[in-house]
C-alpha atoms as an extended CHARMM CRD file, in Angstrom:
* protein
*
       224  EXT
         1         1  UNK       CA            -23.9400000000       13.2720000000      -18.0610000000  PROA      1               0.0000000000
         2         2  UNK       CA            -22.8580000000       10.9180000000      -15.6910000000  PROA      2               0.0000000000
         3         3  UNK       CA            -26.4250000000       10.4000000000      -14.4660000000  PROA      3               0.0000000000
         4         4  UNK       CA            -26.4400000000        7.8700000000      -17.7990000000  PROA      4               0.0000000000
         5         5  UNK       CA            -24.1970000000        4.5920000000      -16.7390000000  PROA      5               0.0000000000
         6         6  UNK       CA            -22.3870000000        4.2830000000      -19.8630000000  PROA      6               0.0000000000
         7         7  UNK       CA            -22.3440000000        7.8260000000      -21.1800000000  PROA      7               0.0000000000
         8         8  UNK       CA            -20.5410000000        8.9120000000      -24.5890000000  PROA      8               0.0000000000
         9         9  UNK       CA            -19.7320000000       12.4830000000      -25.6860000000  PROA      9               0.0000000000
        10        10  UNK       CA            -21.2520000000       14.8310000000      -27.8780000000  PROA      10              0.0000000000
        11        11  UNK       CA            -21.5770000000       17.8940000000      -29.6060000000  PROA      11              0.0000000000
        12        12  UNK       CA            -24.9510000000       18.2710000000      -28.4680000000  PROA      12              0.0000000000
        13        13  UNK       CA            -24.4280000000       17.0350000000      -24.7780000000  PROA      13              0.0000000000
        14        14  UNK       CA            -20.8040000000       18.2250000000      -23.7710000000  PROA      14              0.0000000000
        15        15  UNK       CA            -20.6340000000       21.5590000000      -21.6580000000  PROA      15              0.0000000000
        16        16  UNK       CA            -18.2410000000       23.4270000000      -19.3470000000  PROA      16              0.0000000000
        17        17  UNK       CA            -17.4350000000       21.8480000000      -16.3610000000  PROA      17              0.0000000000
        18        18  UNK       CA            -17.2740000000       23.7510000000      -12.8480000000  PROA      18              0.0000000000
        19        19  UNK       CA            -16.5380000000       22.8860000000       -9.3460000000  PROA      19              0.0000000000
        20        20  UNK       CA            -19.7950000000       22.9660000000       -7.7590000000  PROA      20              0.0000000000
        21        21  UNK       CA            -20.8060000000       19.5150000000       -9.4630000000  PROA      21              0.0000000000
        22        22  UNK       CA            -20.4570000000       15.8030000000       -8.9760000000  PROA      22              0.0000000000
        23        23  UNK       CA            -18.1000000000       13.9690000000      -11.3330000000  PROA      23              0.0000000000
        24        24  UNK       CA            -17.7000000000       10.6580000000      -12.5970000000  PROA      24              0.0000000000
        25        25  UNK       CA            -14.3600000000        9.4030000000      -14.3740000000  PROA      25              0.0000000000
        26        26  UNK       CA            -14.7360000000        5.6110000000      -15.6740000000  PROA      26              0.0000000000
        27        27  UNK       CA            -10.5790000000        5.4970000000      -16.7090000000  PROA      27              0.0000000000
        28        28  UNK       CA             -8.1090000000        2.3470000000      -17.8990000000  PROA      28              0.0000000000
        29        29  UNK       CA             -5.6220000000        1.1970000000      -20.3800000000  PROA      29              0.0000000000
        30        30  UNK       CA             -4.1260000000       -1.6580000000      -21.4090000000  PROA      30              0.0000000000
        31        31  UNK       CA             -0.2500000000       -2.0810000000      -20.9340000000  PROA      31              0.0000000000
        32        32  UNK       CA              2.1940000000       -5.2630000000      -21.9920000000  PROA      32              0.0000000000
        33        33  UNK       CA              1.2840000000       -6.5840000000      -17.6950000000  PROA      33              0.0000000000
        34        34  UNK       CA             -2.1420000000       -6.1000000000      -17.1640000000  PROA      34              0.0000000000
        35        35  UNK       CA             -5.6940000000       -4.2080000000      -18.3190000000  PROA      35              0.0000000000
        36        36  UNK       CA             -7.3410000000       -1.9440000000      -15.8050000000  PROA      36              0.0000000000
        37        37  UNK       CA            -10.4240000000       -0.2940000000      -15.3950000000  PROA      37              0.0000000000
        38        38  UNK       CA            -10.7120000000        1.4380000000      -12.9530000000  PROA      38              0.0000000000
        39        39  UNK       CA            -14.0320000000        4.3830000000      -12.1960000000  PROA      39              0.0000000000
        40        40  UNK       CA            -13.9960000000        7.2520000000       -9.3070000000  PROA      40              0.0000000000
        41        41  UNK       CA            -16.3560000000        9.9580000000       -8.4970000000  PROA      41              0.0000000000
        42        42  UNK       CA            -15.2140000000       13.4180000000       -6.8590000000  PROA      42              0.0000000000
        43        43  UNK       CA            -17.0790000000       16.6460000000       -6.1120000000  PROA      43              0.0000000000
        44        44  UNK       CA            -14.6850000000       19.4440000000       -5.6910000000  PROA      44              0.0000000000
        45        45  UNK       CA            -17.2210000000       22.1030000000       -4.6390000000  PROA      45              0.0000000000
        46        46  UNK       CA            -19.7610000000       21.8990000000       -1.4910000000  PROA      46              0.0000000000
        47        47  UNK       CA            -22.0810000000       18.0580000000       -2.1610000000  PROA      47              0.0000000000
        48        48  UNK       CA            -25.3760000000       18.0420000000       -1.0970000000  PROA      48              0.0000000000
        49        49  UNK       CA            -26.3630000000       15.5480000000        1.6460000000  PROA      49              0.0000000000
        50        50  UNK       CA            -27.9910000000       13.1790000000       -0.7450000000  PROA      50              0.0000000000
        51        51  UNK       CA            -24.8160000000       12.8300000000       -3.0040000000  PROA      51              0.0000000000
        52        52  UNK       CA            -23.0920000000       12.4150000000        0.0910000000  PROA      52              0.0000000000
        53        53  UNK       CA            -25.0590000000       10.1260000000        1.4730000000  PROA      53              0.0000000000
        54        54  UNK       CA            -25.2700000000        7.7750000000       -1.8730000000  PROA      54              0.0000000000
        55        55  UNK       CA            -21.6960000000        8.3020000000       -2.3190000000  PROA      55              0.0000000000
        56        56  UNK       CA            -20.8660000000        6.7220000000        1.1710000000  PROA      56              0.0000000000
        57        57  UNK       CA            -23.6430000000        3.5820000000        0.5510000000  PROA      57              0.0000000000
        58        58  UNK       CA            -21.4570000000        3.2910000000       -2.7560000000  PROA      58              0.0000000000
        59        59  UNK       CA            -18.6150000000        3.5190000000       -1.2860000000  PROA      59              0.0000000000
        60        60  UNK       CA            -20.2320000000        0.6980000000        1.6380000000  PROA      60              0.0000000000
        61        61  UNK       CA            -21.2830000000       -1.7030000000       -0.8910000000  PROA      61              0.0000000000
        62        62  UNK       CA            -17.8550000000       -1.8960000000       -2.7290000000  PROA      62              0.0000000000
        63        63  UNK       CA            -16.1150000000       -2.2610000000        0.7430000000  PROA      63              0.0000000000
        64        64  UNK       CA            -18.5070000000       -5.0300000000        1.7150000000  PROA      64              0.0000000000
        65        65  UNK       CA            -18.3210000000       -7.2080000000       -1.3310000000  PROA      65              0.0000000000
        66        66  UNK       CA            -14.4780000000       -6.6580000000       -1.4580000000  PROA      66              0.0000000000
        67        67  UNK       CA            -13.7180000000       -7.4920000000        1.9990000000  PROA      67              0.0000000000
        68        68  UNK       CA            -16.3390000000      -10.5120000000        2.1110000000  PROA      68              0.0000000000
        69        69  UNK       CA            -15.1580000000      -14.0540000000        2.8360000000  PROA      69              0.0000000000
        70        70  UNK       CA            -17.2670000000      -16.9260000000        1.0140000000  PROA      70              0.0000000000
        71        71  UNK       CA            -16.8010000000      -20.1890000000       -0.4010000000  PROA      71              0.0000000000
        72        72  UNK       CA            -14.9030000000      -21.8450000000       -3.4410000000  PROA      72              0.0000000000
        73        73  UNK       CA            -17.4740000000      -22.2450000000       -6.5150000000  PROA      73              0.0000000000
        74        74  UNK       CA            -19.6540000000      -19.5420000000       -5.0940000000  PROA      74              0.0000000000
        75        75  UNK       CA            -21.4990000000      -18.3160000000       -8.2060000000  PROA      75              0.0000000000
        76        76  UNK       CA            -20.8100000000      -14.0670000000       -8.2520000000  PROA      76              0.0000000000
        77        77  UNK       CA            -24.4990000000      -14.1000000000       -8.5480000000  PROA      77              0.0000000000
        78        78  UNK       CA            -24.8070000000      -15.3790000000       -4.9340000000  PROA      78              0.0000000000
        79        79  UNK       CA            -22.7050000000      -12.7670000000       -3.2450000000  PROA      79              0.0000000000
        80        80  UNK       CA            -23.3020000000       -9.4520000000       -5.6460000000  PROA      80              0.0000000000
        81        81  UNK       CA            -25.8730000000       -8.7360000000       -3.1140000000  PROA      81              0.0000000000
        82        82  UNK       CA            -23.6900000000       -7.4870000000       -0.6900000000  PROA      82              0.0000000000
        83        83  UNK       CA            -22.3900000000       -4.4530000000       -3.0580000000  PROA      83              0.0000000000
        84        84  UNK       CA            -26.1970000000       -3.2170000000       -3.2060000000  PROA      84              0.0000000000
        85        85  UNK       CA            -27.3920000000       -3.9420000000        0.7870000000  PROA      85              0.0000000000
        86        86  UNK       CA            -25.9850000000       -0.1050000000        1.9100000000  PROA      86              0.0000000000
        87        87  UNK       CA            -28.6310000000        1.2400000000       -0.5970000000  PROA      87              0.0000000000
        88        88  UNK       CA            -31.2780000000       -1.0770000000       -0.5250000000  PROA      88              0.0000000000
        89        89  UNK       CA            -31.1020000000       -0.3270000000        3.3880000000  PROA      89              0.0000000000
        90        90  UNK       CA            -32.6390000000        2.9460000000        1.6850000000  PROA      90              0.0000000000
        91        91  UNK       CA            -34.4500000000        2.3950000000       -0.9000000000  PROA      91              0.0000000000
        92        92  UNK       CA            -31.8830000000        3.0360000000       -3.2470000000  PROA      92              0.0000000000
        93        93  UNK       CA            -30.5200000000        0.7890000000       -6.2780000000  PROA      93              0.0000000000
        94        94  UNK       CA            -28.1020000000        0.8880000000       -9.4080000000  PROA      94              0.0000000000
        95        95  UNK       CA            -29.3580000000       -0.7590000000      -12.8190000000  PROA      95              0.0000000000
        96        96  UNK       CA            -26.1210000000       -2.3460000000      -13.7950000000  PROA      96              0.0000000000
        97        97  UNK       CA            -24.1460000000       -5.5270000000      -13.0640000000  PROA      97              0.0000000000
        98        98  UNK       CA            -21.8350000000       -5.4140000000      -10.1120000000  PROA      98              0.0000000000
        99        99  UNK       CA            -18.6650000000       -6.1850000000      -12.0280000000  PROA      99              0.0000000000
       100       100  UNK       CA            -16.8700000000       -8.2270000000      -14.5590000000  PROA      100             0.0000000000
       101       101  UNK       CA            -14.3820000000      -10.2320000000      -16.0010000000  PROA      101             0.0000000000
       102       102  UNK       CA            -11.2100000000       -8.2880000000      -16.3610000000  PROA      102             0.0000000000
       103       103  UNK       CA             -8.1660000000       -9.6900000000      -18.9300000000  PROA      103             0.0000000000
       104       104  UNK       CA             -4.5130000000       -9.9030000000      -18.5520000000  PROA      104             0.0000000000
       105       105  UNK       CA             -3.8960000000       -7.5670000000      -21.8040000000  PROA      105             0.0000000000
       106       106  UNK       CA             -7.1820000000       -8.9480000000      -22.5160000000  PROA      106             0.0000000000
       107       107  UNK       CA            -10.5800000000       -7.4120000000      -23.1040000000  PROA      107             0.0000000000
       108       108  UNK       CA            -11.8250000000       -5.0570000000      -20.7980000000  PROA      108             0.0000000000
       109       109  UNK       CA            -14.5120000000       -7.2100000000      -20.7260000000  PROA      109             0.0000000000
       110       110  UNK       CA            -14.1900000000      -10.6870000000      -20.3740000000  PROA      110             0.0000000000
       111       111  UNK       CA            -16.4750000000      -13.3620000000      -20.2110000000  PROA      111             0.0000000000
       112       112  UNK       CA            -17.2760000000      -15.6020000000      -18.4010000000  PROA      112             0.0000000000
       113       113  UNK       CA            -16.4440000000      -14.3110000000      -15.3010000000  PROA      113             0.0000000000
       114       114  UNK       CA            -18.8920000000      -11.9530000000      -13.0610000000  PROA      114             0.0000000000
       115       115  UNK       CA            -21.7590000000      -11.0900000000      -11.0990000000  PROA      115             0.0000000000
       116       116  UNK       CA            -25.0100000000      -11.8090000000      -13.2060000000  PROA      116             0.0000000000
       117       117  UNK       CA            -27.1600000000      -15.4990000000      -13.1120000000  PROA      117             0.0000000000
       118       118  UNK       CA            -24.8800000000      -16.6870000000      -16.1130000000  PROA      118             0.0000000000
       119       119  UNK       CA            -20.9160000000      -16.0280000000      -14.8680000000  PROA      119             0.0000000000
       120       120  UNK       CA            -18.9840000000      -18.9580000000      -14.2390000000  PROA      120             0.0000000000
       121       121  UNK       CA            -18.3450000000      -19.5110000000      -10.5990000000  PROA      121             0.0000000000
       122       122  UNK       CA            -15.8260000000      -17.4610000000       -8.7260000000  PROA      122             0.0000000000
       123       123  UNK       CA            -11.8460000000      -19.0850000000       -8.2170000000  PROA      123             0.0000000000
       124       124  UNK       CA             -8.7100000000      -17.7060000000       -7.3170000000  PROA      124             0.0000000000
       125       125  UNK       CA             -6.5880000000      -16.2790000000      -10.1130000000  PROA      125             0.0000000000
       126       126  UNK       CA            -10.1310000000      -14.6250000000      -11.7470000000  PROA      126             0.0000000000
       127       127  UNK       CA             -9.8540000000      -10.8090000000      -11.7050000000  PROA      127             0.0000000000
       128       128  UNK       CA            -13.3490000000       -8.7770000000      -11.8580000000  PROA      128             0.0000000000
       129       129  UNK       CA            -14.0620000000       -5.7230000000      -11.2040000000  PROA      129             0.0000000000
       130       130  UNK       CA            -16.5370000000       -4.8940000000       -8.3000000000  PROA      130             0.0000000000
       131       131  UNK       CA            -18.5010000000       -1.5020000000       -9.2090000000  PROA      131             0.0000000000
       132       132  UNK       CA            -21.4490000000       -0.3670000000       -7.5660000000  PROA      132             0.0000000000
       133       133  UNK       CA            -23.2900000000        2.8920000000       -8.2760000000  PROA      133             0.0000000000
       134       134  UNK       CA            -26.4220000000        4.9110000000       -8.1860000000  PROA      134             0.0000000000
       135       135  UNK       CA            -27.8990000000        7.2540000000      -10.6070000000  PROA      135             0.0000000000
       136       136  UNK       CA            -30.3030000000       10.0340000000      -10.3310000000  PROA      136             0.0000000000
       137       137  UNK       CA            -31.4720000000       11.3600000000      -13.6750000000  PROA      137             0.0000000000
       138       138  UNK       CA            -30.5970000000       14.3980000000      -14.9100000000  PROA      138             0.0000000000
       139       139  UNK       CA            -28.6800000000       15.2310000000      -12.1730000000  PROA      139             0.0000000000
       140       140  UNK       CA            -25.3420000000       13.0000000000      -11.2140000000  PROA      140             0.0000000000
       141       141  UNK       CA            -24.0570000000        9.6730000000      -11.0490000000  PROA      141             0.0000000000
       142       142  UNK       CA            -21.9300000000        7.7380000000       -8.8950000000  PROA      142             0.0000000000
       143       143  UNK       CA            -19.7250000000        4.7820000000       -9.5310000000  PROA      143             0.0000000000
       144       144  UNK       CA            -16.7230000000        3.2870000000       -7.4270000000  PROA      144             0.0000000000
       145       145  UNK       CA            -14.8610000000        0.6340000000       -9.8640000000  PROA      145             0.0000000000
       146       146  UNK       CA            -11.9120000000       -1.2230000000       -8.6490000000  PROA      146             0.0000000000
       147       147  UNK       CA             -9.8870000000       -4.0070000000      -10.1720000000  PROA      147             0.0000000000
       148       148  UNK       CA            -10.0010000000       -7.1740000000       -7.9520000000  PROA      148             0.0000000000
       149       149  UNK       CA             -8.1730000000      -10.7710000000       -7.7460000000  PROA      149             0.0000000000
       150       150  UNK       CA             -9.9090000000      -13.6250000000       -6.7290000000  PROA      150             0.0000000000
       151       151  UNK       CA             -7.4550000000      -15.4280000000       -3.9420000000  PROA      151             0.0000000000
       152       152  UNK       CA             -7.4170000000      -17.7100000000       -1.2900000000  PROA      152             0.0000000000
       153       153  UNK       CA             -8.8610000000      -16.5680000000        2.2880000000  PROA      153             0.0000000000
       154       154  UNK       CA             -7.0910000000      -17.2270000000        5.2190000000  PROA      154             0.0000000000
       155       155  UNK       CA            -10.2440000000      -18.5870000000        7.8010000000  PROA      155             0.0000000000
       156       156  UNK       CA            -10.0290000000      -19.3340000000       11.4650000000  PROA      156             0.0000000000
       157       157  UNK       CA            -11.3740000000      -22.9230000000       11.2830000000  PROA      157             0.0000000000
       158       158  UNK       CA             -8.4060000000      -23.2860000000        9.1330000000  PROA      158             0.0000000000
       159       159  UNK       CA            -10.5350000000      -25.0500000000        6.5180000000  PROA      159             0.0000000000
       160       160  UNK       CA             -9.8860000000      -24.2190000000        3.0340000000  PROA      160             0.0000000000
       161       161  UNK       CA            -10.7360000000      -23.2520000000        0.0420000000  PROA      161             0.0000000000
       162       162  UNK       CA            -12.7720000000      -20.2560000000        0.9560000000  PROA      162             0.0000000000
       163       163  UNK       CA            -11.8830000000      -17.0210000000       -1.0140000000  PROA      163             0.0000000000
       164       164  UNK       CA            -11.8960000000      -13.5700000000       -1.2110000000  PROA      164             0.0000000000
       165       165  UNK       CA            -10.8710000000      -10.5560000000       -3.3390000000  PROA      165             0.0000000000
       166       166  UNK       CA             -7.6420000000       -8.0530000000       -3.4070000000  PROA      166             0.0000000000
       167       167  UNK       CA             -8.0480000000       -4.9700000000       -4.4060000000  PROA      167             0.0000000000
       168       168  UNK       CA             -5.2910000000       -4.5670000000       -7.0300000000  PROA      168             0.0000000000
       169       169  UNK       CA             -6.5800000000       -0.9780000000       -8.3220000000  PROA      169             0.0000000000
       170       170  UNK       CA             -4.6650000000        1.3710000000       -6.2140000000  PROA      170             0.0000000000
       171       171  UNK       CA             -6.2100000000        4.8020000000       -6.1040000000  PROA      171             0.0000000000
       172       172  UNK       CA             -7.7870000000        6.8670000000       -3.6160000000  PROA      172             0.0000000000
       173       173  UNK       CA            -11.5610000000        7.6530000000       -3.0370000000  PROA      173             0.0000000000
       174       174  UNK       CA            -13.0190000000       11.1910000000       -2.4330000000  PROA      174             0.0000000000
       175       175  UNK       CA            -13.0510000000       12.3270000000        1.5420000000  PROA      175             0.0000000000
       176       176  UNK       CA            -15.0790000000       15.3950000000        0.8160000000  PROA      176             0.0000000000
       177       177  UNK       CA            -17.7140000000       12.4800000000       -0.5490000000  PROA      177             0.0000000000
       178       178  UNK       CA            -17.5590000000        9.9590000000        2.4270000000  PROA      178             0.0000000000
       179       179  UNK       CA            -20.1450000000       10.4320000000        5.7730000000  PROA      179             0.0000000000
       180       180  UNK       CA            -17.4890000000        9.1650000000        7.8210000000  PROA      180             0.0000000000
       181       181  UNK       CA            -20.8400000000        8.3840000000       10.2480000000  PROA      181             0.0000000000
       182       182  UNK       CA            -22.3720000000        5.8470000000        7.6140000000  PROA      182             0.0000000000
       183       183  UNK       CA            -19.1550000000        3.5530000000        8.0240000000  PROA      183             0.0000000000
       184       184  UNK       CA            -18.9780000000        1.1010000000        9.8610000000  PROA      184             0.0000000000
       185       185  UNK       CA            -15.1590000000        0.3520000000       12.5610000000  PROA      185             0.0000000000
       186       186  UNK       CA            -14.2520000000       -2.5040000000       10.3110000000  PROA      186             0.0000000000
       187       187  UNK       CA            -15.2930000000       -0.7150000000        7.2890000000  PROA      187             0.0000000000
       188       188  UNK       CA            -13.3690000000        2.0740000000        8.3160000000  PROA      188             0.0000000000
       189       189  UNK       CA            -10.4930000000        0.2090000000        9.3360000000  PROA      189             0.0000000000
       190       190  UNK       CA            -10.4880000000       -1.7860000000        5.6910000000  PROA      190             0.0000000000
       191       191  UNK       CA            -10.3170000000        2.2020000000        3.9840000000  PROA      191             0.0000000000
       192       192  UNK       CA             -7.3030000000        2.3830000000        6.5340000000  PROA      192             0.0000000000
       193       193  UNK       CA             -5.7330000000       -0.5480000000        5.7970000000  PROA      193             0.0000000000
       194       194  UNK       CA             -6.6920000000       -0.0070000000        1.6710000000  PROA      194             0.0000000000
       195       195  UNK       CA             -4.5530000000        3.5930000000        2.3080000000  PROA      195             0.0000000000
       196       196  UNK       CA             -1.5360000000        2.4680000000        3.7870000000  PROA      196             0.0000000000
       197       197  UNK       CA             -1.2330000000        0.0050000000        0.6500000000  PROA      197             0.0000000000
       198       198  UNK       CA             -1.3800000000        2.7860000000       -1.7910000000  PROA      198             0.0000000000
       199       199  UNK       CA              1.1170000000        4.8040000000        0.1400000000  PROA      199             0.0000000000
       200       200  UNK       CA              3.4040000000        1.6310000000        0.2760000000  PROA      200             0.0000000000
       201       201  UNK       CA              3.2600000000        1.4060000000       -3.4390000000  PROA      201             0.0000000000
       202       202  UNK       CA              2.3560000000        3.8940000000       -5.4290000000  PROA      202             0.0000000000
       203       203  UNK       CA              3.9100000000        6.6680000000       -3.5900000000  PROA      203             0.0000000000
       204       204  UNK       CA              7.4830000000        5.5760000000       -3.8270000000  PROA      204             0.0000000000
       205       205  UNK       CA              7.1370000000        5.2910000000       -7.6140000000  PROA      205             0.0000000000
       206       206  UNK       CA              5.8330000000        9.5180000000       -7.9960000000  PROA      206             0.0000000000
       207       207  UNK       CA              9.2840000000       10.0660000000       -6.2270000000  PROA      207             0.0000000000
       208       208  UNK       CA             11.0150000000        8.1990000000       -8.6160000000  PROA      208             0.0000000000
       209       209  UNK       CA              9.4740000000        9.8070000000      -11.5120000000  PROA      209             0.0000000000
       210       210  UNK       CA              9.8440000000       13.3320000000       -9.5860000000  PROA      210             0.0000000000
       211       211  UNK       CA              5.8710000000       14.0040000000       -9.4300000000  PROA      211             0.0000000000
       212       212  UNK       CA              6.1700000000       16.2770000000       -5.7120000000  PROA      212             0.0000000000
       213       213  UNK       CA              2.7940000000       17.5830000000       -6.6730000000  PROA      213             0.0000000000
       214       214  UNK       CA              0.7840000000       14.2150000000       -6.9960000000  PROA      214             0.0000000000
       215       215  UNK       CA              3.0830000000       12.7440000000       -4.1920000000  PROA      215             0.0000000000
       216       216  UNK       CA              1.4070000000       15.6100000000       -2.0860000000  PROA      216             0.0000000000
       217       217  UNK       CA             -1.6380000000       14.9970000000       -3.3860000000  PROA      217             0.0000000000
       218       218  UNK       CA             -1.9440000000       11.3720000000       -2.2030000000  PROA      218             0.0000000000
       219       219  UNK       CA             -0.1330000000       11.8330000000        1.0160000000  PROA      219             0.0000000000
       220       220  UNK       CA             -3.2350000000       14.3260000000        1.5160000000  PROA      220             0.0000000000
       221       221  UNK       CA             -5.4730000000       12.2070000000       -0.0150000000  PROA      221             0.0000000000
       222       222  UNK       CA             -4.7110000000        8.8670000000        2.0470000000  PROA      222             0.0000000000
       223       223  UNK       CA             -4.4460000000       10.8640000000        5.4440000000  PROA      223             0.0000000000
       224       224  UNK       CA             -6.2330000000        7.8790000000        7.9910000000  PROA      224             0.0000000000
């Protein structure tokens, strides 16, 4: 079901699930500090070399559009690009917008802020999300959502304003998904640097609440 980008349940369409598929969970809430909305896709069975390898270009894009380094004003249109160039590369695509506006206890989406021709241009103190994908019909779909600020790069000309984006969402992806070949050193440094933050913050807070087994399970799943 996840093959279809914005997928509701059904009496007709819902069926048992099993490990030897692909999932897709598109999750948030909205809490008194903040709205998130935040998607991950796992595979707790064997993935074929196809899901893998559209998983990792996924995974690419999101890295390379969250990591990038551009001007102040840039329109979102101008950079979405780079989310999509791991699976163009290819021949692959997704059929969706790259991300959007995000509110503070807000809508989930909000305009104006984006990725498509008629966003307002990018500034610090925007959050969007940034959320490639790819979809093969009847079969599975992949999206990687995270939550991102807009903030103020630090460049070595010293010149400013250029921006870029923090990740804010802080959950792991799937290793049994990622062709650790596909990546790139600074790409695979970012995912390194992206783990250590999780561990740094949300791990302390499952030991407050007592949670040993989902403290385990992101020690695991943050491993460099």
């Amino acid at each position: 079901n996840a093959a279809l980008a914005h997928y509701s349940p059904s009496n007709g369409s819902s069926r048992t699930l099993s490990a030897r598929e692909m999932y897709l969970f598109d999750t948030g809430g909205q809490y008194l500090d903040g709205t998130t909305d935040i998607t991950r896709t796992v595979h707790w069975g064997e993935p074929t070399s196809l899901q893998k390898e559209a998983y990792t270009r996924v995974l690419m894009g999101n890295i390379d559009l969250s990591r990038l380094v551009f001007p102040s004003s840039t329109a979102g249109r101008t950079v979405e690009s780079f989310a999509r160039r791991a699976l163009w590369d290819v021949g692959l695509n997704y059929g969706h917008g790259t991300g959007h506006g995000i509110g503070n206890f807000l809508s989930v989406h909000e305009w104006p802020v984006g990725f498509q021709s008629n966003n307002v241009p990018l500034e610090a103190g925007m959050f969007t999300s940034i959320e490639p994908g790819y979809y093969q019909d009847g079969e599975f779909g992949i999206r990687i959502e995270d939550v991102t600020l807009v903030v103020e790069a630090q460049t070595e000309s010293g010149e400013k304003p250029f921006l870029t984006f923090e990740v804010v969402s802080l959950v792991p992806y799937d290793r049994n998904l990622i062709d650790l070949s596909l990546l790139s050193p600074e790409q695979i440094r970012y995912l390194n640097s992206y783990y250590e933050r999780i561990r740094a913050h949300v791990g302390p807070e499952l030991r407050r609440q007592r949670l040993e087994e989902a403290y385990a399970w992101l020690q695991e799943s943050t491993k460099p």
